[in-house]
CSV table of C-alpha atoms in Angstrom, one decimal:
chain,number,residue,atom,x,y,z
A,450,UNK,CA,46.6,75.5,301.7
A,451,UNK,CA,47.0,73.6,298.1
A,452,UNK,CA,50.4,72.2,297.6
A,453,UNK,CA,52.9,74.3,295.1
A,454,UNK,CA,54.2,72.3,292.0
A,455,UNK,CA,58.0,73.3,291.9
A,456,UNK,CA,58.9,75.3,288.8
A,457,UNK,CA,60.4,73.6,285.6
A,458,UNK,CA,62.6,76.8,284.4
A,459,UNK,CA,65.2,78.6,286.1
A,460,UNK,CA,64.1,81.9,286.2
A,461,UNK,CA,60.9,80.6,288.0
A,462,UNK,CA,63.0,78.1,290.0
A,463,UNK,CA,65.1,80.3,291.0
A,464,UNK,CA,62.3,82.5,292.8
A,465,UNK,CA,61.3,79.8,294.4
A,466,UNK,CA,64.2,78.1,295.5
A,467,UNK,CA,67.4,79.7,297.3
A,468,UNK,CA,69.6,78.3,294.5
A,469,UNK,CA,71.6,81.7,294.1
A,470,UNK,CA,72.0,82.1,298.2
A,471,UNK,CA,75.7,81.7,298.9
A,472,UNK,CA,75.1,79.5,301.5
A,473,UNK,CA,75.6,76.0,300.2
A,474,UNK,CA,73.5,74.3,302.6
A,475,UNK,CA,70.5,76.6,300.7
A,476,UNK,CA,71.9,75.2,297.7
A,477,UNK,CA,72.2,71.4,298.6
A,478,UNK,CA,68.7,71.7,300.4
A,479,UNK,CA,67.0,72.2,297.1
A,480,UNK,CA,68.1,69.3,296.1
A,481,UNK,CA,67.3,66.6,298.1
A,482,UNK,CA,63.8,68.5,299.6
A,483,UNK,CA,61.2,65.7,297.9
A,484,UNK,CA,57.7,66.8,298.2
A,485,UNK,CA,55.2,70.0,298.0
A,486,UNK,CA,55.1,70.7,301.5
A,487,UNK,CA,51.7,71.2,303.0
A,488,UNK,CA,50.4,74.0,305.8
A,489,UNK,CA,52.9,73.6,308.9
A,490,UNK,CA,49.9,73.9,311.3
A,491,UNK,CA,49.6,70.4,312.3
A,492,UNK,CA,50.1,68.6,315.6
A,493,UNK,CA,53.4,67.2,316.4
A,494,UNK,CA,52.0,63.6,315.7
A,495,UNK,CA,51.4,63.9,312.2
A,496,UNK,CA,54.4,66.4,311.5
A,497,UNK,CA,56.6,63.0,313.1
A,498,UNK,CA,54.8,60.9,310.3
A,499,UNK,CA,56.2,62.7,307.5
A,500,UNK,CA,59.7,63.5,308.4
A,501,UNK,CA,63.0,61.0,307.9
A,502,UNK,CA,66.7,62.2,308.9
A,503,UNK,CA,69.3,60.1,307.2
A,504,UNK,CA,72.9,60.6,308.5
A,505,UNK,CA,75.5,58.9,306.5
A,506,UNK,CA,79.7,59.2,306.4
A,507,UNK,CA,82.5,56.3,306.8
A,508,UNK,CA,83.1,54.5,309.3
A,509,UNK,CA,84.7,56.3,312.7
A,510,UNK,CA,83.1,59.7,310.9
A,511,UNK,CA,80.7,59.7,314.2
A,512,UNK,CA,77.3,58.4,312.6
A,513,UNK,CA,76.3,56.6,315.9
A,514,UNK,CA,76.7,59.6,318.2
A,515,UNK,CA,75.4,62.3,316.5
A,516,UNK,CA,71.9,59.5,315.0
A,517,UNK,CA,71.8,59.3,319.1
A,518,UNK,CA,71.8,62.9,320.2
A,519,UNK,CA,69.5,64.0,317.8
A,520,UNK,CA,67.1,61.3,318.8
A,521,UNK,CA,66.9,62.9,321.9
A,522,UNK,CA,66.7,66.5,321.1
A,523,UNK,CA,63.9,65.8,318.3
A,524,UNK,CA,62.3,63.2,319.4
A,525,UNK,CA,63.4,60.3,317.6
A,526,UNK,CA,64.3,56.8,317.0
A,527,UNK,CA,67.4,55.6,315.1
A,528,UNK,CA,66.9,53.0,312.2
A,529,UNK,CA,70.7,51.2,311.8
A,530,UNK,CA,71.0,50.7,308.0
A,531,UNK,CA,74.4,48.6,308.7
A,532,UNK,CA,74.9,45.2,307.4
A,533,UNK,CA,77.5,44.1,310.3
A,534,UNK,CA,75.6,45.3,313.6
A,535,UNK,CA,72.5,43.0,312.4
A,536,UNK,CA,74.4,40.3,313.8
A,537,UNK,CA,73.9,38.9,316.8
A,538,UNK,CA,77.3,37.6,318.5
A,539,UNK,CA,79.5,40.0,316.8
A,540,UNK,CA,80.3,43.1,318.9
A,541,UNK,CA,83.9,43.7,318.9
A,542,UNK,CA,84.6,45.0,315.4
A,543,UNK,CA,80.8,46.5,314.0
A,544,UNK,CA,80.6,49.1,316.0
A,545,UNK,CA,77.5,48.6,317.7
A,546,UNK,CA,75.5,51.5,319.9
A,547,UNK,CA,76.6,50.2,323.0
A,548,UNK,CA,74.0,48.6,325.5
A,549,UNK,CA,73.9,51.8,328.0
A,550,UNK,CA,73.0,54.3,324.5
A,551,UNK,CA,70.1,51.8,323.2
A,552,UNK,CA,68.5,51.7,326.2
A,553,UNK,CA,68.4,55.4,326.3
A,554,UNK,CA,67.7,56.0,322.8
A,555,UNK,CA,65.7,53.1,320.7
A,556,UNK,CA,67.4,51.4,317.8
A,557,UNK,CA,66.3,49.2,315.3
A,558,UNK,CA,68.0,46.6,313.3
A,559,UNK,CA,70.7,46.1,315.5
A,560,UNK,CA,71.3,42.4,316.5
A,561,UNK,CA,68.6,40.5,314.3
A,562,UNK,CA,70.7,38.0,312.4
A,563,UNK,CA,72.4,34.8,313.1
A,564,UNK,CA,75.9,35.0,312.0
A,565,UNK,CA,75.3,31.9,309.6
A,566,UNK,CA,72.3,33.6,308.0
A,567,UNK,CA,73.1,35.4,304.9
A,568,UNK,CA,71.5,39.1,305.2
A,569,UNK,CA,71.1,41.0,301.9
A,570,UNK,CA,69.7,44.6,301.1
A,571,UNK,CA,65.9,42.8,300.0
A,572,UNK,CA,65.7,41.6,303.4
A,573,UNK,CA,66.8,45.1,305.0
A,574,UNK,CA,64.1,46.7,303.4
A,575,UNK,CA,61.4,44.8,304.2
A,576,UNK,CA,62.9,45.2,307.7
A,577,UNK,CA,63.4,49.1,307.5
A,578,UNK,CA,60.0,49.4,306.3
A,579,UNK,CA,58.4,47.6,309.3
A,580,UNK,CA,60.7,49.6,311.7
A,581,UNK,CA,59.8,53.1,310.2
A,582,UNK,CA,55.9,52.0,310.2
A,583,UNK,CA,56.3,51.5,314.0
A,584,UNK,CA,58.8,54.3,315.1
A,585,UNK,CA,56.3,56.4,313.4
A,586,UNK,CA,53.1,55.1,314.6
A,587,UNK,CA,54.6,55.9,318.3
A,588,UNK,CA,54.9,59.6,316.6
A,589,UNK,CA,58.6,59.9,316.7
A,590,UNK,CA,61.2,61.2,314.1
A,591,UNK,CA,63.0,58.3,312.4
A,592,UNK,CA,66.5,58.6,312.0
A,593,UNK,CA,68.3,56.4,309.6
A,594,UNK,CA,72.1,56.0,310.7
A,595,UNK,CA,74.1,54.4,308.1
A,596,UNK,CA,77.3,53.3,306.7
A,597,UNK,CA,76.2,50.5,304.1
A,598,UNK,CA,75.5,52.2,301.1
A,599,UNK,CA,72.9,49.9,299.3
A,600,UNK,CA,71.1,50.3,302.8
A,601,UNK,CA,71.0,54.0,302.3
A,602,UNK,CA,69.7,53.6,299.0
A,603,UNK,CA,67.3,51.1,299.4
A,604,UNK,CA,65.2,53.6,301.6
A,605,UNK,CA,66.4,56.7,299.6
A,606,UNK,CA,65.0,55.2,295.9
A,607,UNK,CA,63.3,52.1,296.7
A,608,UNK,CA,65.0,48.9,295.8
A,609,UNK,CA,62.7,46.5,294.3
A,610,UNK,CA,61.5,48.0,291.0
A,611,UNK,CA,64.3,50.6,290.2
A,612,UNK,CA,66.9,49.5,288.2
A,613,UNK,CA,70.8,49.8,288.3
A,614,UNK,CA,72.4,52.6,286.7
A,615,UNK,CA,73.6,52.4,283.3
A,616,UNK,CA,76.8,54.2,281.8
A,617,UNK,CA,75.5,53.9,278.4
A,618,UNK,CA,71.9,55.5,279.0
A,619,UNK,CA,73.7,58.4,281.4
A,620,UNK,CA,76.2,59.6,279.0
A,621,UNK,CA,73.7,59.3,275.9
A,622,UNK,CA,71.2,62.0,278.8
A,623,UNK,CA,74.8,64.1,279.8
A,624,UNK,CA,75.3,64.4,275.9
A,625,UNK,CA,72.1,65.6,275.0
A,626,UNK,CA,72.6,67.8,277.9
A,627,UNK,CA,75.7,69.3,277.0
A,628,UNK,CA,73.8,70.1,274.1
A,629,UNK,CA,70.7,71.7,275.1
A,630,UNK,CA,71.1,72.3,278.3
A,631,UNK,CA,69.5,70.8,281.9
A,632,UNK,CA,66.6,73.0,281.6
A,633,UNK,CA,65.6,71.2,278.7
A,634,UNK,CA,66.0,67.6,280.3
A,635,UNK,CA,64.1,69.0,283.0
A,636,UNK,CA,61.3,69.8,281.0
A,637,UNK,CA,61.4,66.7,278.8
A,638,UNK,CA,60.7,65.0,282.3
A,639,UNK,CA,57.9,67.4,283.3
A,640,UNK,CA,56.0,65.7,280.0
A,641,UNK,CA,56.9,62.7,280.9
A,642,UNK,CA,56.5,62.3,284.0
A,643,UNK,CA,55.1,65.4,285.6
A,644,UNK,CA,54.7,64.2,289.3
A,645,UNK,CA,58.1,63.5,288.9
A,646,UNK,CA,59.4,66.8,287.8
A,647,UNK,CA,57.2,68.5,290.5
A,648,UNK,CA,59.3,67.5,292.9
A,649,UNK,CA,63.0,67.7,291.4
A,650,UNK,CA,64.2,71.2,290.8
A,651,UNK,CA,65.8,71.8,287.5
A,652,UNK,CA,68.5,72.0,289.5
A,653,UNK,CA,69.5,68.8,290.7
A,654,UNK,CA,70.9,67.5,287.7
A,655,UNK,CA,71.8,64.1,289.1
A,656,UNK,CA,68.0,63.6,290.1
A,657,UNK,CA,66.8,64.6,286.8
A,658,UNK,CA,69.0,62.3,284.6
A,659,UNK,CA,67.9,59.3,286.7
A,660,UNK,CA,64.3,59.8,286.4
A,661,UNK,CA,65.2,60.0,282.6
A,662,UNK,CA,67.2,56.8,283.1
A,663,UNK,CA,64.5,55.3,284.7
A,664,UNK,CA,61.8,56.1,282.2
A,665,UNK,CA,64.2,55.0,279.1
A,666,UNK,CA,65.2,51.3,281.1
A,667,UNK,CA,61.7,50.4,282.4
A,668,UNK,CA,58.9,52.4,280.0
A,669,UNK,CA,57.5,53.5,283.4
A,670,UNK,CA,57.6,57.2,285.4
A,671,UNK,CA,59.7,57.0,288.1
A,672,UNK,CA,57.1,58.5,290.4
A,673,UNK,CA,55.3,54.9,289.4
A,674,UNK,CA,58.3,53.3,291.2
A,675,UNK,CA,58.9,55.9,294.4
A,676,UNK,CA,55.3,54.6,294.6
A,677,UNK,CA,55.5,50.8,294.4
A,678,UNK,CA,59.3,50.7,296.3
A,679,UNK,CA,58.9,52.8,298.8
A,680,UNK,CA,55.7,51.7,300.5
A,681,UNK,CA,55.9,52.2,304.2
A,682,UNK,CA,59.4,54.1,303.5
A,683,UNK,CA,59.3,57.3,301.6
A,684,UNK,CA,61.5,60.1,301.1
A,685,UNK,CA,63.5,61.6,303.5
A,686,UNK,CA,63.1,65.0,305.0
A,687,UNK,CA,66.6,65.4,305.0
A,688,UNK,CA,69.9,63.7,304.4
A,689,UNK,CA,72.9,64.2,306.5
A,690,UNK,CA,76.3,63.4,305.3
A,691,UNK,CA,79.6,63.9,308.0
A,692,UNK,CA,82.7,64.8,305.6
A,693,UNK,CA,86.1,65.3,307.5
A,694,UNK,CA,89.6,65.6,306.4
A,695,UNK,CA,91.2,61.7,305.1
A,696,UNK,CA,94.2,62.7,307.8
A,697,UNK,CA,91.5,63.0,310.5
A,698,UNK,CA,89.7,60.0,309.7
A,699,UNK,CA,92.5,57.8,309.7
A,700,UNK,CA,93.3,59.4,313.2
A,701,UNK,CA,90.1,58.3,313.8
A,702,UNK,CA,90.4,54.8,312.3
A,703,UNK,CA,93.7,54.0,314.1
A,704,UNK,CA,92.7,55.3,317.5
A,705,UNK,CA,89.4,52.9,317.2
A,706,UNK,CA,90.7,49.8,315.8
A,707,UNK,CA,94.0,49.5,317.9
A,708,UNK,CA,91.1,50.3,321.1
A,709,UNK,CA,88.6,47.2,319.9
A,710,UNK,CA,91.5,44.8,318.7
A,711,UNK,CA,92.7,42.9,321.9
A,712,UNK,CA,88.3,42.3,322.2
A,713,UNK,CA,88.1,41.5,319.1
A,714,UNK,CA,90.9,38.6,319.5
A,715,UNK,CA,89.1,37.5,322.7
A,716,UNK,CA,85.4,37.4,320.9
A,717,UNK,CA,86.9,35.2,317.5
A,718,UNK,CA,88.7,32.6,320.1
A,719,UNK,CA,85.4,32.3,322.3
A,720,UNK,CA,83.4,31.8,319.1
A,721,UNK,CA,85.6,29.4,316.7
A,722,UNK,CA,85.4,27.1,316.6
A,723,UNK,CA,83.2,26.3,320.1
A,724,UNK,CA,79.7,28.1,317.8
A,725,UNK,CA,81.3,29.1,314.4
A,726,UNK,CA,83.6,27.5,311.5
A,727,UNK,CA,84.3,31.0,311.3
A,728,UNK,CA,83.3,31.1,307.4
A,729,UNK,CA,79.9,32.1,308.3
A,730,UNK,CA,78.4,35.7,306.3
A,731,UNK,CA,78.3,37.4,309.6
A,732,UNK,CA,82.7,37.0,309.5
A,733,UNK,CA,83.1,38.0,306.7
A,734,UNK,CA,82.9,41.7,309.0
A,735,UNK,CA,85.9,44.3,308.5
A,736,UNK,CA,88.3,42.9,311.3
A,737,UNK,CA,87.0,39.4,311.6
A,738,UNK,CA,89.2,38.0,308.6
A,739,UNK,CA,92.3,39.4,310.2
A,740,UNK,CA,91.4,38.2,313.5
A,741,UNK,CA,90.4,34.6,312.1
A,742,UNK,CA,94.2,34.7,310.3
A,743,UNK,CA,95.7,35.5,314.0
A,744,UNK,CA,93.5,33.0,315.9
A,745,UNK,CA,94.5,30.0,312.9
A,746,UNK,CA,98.7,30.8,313.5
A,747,UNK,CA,98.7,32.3,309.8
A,748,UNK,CA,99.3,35.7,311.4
A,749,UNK,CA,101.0,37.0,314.5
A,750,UNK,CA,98.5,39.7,316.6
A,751,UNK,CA,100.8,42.7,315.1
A,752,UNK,CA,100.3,41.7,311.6
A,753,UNK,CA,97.0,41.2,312.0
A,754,UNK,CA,96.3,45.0,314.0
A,755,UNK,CA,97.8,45.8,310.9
A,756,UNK,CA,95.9,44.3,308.0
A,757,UNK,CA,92.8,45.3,309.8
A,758,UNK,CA,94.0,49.0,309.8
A,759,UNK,CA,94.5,48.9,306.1
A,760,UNK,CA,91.4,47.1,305.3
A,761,UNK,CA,89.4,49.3,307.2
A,762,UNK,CA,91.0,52.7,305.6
A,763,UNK,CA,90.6,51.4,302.1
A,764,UNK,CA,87.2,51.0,303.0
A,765,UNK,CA,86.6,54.0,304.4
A,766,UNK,CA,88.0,55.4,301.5
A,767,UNK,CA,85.6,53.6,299.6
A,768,UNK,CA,82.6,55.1,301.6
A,769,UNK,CA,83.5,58.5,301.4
A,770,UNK,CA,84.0,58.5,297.7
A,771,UNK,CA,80.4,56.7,297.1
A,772,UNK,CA,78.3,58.9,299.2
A,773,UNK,CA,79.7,61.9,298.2
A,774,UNK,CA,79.2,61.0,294.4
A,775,UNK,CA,76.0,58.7,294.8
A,776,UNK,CA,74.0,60.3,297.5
A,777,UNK,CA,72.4,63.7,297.3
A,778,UNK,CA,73.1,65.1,301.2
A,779,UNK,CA,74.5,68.2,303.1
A,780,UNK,CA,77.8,67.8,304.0
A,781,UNK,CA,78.5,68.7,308.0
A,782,UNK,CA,82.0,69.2,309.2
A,783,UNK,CA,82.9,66.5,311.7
A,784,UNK,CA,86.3,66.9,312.5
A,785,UNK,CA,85.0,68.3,315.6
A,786,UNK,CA,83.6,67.7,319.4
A,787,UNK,CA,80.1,66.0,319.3
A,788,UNK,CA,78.5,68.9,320.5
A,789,UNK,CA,79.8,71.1,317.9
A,790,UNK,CA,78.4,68.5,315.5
A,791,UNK,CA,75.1,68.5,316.6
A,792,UNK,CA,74.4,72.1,316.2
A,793,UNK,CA,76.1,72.1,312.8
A,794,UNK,CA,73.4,69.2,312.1
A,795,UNK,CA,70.4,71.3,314.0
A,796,UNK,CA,71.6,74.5,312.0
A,797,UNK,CA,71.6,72.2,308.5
A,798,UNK,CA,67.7,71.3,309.7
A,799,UNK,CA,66.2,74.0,310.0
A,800,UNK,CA,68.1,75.5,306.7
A,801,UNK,CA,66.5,72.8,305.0
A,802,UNK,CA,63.2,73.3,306.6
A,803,UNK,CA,63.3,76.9,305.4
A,804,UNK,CA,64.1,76.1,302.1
A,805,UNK,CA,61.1,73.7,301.6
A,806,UNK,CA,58.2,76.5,303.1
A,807,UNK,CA,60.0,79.5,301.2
């Protein structure tokens, strides 16, 4: 069956697409769906080859479990797009899928960094592009779990030939916008660039004004880019993003930390300064500063407990706000049992599934 391009007006996208449905997960899976889909009737194999699961949310929002059991249930792998758990000796604080999980379930990038090496998001592509190329060449899903947002993005747009965003070039495309209307950015794109605009809907604003942005910074379709940044990546199928209430997450947050503290204080005194100065990239981790005070006298162990717990909430503040404005995902109530989260995820699947074949 030829592959559909996706309408450039909304009466025709809205035919195609389930934009008006009142369920939201209809609405948010037009807008990160990223190809034509081709003719379903293929074997398991090559349908694996295609299709990438991103889960992302702040830290103690249960990425880790939920990357974990779906592994299992679809068939999958999990890709850890986390800049602490690539470091070897540094378990206490980064959260790391525990020994007993990764031997059931395959990760990758956990644990492949010296604490003294300096690990940036160039080097974590390269790396997640090696790790998809081999989790699908076994024929299983890949299933990016991730907290770091660069990470995220680095598979999502590509990192080495996009560039940053600019607040001068977005408000100049909002104006014009405001103006004229998306429809009519939309199809300014569609001349420009029309492999682009065959796969962004009209509606997905966001999407829309960065190919624009894109075209205006570089002089080059963005499709040109997704092309050159994303080889032996690619879109995902689908990208997850666990949202529960602040309270809850600092619940969360408190419960954790004051549970990994008294290891953490043991794993800082058995490395520095018998391995580490302690000034290395790899402690520069959420927790290990605090713990590094407590361990030099500058801090008693109650003060520290509680710099760590504010450090870690301002940063999980941090996460939340940039992956609900930066990221194009479903949102999937978390505040939950695992279980419950897992069908809320399978349920968000298949929506989106449906949404690309309608």
């Amino acid at each position: 069956m030829a592959s559909r391009r996706w309408p450039t007006t909304t009466r025709t996208a809205r035919r195609a697409w389930p934009c008006a449905c009142p369920k939201p997960a209809f609405r948010t899976a037009a807008s990160i769906s990223c190809a034509p889909r081709r003719s379903s009737r293929r074997t398991g194999r090559r349908r694996n080859s295609r299709r990438v699961i991103v889960i992302v949310g702040p830290t103690a929002s249960g990425k880790t479990d939920l990357a974990a059991a779906l592994a299992e249930r679809l068939g999958g792998e999990v890709l850890c797009a986390d800049s602490r758990q690539v470091y070897r000796a540094l378990d206490a604080a980064t959260a790391k899928p525990p020994a007993e999980l990764r031997a059931r379930v395959p990760h990758h990038l956990v644990d492949v960094a010296d604490p003294a090496e300096a690990y940036d998001a160039g080097r974590f592509a390269r790396e997640a592009a090696a790790a998809l190329a081999l989790i699908r060449g076994r024929g299983k899903v890949p299933i990016v779990c991730g907290g770091t947002g660069l990470y995220v993005r680095a598979l999502i747009e590509g990192l080495t030939s996009l560039p940053p965003r600019d607040p001068a070039v977005r408000a100049r495309l909002a104006a014009l916008a405001e103006r004229e209307g998306w429809n009519s950015l939309h199809a300014r794109l569609a001349l420009a660039d029309p492999s682009a605009a065959a796969s962004i809907p009209a509606a997905n604003t966001q999407r829309v004004m960065r190919a624009l942005e894109v075209l205006e910074l570089t002089g080059r379709p963005i499709s040109e880019h997704w092309a050159e940044g994303r080889s032996g990546g690619g879109k995902p199928s689908a990208v997850l993003r666990l949202d529960l209430p602040p309270h809850a997450l600092r619940e969360n947050i408190d419960r954790r930390t004051r549970a990994m503290w008294p290891a953490l204080l043991a794993e800082v005194r058995a490395l520095v300064p018998a391995r580490f100065r302690g000034d290395e990239p790899g402690f520069t981790s959420l927790g290990y500063r605090s713990a590094l005070t407590v361990t030099a006298g500058i801090m008693n162990p109650e003060q520290g407990l509680a710099e760590m717990l504010r450090a870690t909430n301002a940063y999980a503040k941090r996460q939340r706000t940039w992956f609900r404005t930066q990221i194009d995902a479903i949102a999937v109530d978390a505040s939950d049992g695992p279980e419950s989260i897992l069908q809320r995820a399978l349920r968000a699947l298949e929506d989106i599934r449906e949404a690309a074949t309608a």
